[in-house]
PDB file of C-alpha atoms and ligand atoms in Angstrom:
ATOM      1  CA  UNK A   1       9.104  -3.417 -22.639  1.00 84.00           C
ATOM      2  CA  UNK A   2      10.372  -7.021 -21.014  1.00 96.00           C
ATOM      3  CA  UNK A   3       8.965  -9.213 -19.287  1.00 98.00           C
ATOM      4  CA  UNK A   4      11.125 -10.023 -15.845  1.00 98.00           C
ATOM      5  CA  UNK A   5      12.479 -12.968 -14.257  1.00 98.00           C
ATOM      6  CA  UNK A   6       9.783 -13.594 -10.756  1.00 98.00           C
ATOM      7  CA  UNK A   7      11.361 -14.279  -7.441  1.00 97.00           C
ATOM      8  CA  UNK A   8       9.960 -17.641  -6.056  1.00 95.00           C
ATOM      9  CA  UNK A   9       9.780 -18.119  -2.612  1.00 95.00           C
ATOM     10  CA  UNK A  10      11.650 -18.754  -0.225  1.00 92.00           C
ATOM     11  CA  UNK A  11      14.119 -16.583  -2.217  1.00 94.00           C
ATOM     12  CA  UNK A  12      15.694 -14.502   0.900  1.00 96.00           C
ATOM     13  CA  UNK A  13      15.378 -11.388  -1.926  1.00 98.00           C
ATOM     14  CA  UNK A  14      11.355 -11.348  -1.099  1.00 98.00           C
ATOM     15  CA  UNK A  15      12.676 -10.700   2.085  1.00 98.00           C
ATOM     16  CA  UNK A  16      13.819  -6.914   2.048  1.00 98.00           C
ATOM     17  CA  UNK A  17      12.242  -3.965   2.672  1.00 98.00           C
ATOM     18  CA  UNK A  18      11.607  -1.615  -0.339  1.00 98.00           C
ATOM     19  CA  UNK A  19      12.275   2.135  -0.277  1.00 98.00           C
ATOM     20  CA  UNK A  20      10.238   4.977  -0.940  1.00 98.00           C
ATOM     21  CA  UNK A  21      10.044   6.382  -4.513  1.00 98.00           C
ATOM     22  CA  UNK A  22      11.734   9.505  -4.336  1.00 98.00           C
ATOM     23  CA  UNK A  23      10.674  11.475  -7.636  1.00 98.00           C
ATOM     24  CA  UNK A  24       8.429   9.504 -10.364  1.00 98.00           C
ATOM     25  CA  UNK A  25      10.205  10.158 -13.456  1.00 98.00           C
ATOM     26  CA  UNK A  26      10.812   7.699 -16.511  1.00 97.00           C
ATOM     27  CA  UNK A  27      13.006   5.346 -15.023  1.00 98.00           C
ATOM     28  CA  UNK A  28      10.112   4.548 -12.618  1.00 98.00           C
ATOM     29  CA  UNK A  29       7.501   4.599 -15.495  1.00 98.00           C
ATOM     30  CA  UNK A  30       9.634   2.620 -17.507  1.00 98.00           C
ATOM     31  CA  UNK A  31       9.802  -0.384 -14.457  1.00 98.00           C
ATOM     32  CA  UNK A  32       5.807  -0.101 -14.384  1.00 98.00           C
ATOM     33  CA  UNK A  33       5.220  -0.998 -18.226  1.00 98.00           C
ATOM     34  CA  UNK A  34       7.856  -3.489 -17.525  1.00 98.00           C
ATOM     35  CA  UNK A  35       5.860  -5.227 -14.199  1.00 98.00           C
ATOM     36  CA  UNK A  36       2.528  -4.677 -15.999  1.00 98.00           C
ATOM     37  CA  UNK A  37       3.765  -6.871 -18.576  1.00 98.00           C
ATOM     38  CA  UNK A  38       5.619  -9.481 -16.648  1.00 98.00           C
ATOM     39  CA  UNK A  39       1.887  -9.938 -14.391  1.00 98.00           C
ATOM     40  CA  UNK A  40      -0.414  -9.736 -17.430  1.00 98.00           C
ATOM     41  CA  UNK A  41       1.923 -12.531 -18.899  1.00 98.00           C
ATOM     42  CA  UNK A  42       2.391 -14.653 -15.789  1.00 98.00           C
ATOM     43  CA  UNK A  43      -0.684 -14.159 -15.727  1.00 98.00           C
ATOM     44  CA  UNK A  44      -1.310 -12.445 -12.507  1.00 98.00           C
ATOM     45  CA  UNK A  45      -3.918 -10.106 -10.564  1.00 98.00           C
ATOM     46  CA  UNK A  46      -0.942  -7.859  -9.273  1.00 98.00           C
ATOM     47  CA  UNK A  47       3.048  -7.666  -8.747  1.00 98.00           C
ATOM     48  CA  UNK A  48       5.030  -5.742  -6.072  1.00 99.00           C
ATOM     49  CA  UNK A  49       8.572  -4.385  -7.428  1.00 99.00           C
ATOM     50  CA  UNK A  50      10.180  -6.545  -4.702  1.00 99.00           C
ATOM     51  CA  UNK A  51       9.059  -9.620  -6.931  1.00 98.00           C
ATOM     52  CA  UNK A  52      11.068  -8.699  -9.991  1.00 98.00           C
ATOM     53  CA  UNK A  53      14.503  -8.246  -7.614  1.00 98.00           C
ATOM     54  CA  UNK A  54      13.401  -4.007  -7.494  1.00 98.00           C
ATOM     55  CA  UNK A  55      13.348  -2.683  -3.969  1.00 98.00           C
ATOM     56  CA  UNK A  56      11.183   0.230  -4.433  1.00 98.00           C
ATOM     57  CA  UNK A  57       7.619   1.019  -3.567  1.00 98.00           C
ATOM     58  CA  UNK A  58       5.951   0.371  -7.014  1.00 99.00           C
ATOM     59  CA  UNK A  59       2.520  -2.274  -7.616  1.00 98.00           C
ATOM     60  CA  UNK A  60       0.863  -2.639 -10.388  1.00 98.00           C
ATOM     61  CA  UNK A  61      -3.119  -4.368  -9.754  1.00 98.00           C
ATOM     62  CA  UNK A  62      -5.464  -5.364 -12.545  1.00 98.00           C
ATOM     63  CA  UNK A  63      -8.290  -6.798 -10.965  1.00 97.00           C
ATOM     64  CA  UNK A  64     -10.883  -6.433 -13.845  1.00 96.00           C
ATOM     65  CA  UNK A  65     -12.563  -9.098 -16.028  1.00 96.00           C
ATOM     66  CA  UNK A  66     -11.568  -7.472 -18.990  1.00 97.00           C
ATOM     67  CA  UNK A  67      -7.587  -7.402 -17.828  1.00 97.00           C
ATOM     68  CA  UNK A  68      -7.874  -3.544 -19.212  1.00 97.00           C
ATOM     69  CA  UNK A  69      -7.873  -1.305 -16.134  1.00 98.00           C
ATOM     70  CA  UNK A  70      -4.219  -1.061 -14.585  1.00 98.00           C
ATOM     71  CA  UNK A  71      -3.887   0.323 -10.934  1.00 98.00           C
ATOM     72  CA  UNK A  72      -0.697   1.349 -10.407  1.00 98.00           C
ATOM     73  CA  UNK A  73       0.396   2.298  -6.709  1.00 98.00           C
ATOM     74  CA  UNK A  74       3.680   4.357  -6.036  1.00 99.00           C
ATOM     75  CA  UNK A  75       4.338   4.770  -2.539  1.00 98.00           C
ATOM     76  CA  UNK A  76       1.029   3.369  -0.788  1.00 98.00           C
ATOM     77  CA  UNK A  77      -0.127   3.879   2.653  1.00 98.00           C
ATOM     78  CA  UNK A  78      -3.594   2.232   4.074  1.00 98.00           C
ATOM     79  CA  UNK A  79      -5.276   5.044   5.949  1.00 98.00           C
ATOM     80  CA  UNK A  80      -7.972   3.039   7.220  1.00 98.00           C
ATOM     81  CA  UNK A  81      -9.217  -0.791   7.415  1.00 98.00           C
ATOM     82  CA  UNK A  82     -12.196  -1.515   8.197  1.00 98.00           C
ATOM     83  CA  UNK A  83     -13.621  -5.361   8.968  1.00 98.00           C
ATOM     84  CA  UNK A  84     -12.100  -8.921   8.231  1.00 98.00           C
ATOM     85  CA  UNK A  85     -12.568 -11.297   5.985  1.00 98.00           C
ATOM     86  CA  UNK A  86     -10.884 -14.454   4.514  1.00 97.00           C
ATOM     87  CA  UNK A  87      -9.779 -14.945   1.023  1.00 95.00           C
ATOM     88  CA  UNK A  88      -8.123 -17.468  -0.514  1.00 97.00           C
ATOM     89  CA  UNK A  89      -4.718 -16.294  -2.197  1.00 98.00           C
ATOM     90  CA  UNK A  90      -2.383 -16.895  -4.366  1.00 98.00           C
ATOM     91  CA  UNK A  91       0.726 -15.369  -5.133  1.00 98.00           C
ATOM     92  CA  UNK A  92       3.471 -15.727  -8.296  1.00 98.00           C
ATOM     93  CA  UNK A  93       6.137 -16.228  -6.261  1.00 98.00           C
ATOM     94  CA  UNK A  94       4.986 -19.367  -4.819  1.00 97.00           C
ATOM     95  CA  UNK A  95       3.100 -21.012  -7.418  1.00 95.00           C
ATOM     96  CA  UNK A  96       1.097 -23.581  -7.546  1.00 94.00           C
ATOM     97  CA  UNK A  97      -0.400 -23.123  -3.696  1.00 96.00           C
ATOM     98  CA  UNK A  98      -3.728 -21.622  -2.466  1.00 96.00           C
ATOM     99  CA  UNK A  99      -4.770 -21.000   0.936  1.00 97.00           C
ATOM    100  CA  UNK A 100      -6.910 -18.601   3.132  1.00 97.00           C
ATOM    101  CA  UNK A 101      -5.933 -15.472   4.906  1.00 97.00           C
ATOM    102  CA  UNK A 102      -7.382 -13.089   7.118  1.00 97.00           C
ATOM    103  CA  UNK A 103      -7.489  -9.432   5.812  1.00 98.00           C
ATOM    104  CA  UNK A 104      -9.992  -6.056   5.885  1.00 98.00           C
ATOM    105  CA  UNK A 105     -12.593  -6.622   4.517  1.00 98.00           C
ATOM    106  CA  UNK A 106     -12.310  -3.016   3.080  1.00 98.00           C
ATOM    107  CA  UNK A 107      -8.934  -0.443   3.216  1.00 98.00           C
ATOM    108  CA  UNK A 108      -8.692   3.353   1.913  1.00 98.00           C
ATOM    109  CA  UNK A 109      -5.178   3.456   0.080  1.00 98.00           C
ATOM    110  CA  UNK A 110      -3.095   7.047  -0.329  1.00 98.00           C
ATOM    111  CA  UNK A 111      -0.751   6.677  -2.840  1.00 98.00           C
ATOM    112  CA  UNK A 112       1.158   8.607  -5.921  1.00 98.00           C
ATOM    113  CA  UNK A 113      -0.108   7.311  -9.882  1.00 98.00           C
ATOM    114  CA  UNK A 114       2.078   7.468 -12.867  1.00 97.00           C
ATOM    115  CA  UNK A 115       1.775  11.427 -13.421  1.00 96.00           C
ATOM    116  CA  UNK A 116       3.323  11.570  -9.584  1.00 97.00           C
ATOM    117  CA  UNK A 117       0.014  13.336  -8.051  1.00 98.00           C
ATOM    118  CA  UNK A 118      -1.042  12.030  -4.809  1.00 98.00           C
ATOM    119  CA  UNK A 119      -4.771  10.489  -4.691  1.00 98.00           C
ATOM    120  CA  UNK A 120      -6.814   8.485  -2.515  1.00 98.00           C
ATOM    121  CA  UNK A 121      -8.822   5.124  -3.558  1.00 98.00           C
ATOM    122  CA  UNK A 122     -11.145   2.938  -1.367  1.00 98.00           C
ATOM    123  CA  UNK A 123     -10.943  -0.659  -2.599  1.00 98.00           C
ATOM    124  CA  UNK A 124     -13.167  -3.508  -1.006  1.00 98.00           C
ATOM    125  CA  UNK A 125     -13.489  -7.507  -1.754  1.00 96.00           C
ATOM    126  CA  UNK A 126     -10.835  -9.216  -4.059  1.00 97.00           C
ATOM    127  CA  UNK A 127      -9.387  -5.797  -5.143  1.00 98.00           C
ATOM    128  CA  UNK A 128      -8.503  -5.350  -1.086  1.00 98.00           C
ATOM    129  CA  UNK A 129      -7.260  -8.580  -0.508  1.00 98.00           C
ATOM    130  CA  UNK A 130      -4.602  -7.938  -3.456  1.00 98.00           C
ATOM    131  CA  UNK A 131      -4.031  -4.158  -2.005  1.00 98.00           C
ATOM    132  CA  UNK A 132      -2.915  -5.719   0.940  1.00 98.00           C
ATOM    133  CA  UNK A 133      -1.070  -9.155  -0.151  1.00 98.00           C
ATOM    134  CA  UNK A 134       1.363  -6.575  -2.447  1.00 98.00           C
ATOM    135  CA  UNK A 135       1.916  -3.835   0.011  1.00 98.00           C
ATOM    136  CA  UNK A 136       2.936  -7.011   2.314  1.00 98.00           C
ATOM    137  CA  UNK A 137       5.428  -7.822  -0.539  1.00 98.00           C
ATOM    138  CA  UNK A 138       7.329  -4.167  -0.300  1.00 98.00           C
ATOM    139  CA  UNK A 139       7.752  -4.843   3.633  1.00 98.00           C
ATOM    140  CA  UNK A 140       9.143  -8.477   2.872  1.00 98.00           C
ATOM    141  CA  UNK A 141       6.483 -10.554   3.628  1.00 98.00           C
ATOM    142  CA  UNK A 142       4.586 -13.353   1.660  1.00 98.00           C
ATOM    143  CA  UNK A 143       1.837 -14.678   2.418  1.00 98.00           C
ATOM    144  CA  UNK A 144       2.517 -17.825   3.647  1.00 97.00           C
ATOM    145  CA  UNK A 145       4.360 -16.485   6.671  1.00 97.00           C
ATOM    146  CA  UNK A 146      -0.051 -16.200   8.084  1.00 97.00           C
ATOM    147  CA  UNK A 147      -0.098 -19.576   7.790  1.00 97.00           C
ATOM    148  CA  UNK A 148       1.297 -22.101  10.598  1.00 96.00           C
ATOM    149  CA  UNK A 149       4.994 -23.445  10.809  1.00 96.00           C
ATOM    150  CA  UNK A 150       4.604 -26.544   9.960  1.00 96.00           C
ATOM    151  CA  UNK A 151       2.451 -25.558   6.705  1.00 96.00           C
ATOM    152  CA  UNK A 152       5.515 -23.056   5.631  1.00 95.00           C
ATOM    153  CA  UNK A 153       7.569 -25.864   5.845  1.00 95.00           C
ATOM    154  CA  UNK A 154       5.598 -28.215   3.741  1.00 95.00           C
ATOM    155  CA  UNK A 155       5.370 -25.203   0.749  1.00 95.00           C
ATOM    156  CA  UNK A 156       8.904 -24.658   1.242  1.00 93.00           C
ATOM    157  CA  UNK A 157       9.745 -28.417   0.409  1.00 93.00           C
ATOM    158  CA  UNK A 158       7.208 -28.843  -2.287  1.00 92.00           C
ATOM    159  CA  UNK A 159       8.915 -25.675  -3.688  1.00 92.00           C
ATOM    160  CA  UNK A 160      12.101 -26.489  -3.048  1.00 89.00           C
ATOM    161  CA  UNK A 161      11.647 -29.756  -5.003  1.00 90.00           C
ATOM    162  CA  UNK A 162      10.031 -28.292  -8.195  1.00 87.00           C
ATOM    163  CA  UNK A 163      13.179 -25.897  -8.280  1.00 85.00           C
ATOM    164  CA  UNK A 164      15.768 -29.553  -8.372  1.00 88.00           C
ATOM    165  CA  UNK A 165      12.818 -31.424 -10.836  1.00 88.00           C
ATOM    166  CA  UNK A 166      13.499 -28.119 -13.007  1.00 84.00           C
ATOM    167  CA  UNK A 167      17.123 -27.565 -12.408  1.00 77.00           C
TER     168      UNK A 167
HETATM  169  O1  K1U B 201       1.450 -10.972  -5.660  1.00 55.00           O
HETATM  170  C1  K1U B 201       1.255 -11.805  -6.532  1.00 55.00           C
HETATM  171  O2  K1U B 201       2.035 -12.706  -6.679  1.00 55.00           O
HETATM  172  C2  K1U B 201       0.023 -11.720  -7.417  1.00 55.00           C
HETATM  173  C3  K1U B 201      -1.180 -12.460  -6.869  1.00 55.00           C
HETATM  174  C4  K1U B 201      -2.133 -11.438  -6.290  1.00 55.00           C
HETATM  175  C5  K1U B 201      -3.261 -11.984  -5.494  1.00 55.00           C
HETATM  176  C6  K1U B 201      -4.326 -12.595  -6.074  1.00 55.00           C
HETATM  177  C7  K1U B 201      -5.370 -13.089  -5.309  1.00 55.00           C
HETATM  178  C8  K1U B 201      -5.371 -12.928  -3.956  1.00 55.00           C
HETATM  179  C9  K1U B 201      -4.301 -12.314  -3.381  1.00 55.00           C
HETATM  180  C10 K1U B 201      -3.247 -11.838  -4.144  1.00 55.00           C
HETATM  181  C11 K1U B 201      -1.835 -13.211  -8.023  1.00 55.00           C
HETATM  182  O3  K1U B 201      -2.136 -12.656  -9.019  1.00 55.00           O
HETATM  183  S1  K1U B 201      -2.136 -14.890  -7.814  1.00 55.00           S
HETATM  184  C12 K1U B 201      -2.916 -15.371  -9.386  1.00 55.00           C
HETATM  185  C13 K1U B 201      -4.318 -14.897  -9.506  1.00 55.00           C
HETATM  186  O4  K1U B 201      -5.021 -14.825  -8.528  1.00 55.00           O
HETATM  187  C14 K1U B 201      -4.853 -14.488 -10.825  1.00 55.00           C
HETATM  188  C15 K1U B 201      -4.259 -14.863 -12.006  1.00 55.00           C
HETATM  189  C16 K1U B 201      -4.793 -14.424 -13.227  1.00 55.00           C
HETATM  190  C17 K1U B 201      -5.899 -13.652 -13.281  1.00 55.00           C
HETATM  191  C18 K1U B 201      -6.518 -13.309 -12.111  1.00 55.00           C
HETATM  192  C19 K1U B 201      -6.007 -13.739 -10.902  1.00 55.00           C
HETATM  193 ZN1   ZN B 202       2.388 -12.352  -4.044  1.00 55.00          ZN
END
């Protein structure tokens, strides 16, 4: 097991697409012990493979008190959202910065576990939110790029200059 290096925004990397998992076999169940380890350590709520530099549909979620209930997500598809609401988020890739961001309130999730079986979870509150901010991380998106222009731009130069002050 390893813990991996995080992207940090405005890496262009966050910026690709991830593809499909084609068969879930070790290799694949090796990179999910490795992500559940790298967001346990950060520490973090979830991680999309895109994060760690991996361009495949993979997310690991642990959104319980007790950090002891792993969610992992291979290939996910929302079938259904239903209402709005606004969250404040955070992500691991842009640390240190915290704002609010529309999302349903409540989505139903197909998606393939470890074993490679197909099965189909409803998530609602926090548990969404983080559904939704990582499944925006395999198309390339972070989610800052809600928020207005000129806010982007200030988190890109506050980011920015943490990278020189640690360079
Ligand atoms: O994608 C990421 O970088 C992970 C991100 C997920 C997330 C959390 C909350 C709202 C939206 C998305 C984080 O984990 S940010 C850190 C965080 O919220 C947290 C850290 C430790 C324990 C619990 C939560
Ligand atoms: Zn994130």
């Amino acid at each position: 097991m390893a813990v991996l290096d995080i992207l940090r925004y405005p890496d262009p990397r966050l910026y690709r697409e991830a593809e499909p998992v084609a068969e879930v076999n070790d290799s694949i169940r090796a990179l999910v012990r490795d992500m559940a380890q790298t967001m346990y350590a950060a520490p973090g709520m979830g991680l999309a493979a895109t994060q760690v530099d991996v361009h495949r549909r993979v997310i690991v979620i642990d959104a319980s008190e007790t950090r002891d209930q792993l969610l992992v997500l291979i290939n996910p598809e929302i079938v259904l959202r239903e209402g709005v609401q606004y969250c404040e988020e955070g992500c691991l890739s842009v640390p240190g910065i915290y704002e609010a961001v529309e999302r349903a309130e409540r989505v139903t999730v197909r998606a393939l576990g470890l074993d490679g079986k197909p099965f189909t979870m409803t998530a609602d509150k926090l548990l969404a939110v983080c559904i939704q901010h990582e499944m925006d991380h395999l198309e390339g998106k972070v989610f800052v790029e809600y928020l207005s222009r000129l806010k982007q731009q200030r988190i890109k130069a506050k980011l920015q200059k943490q990278l020189r002050q640690t360079a």
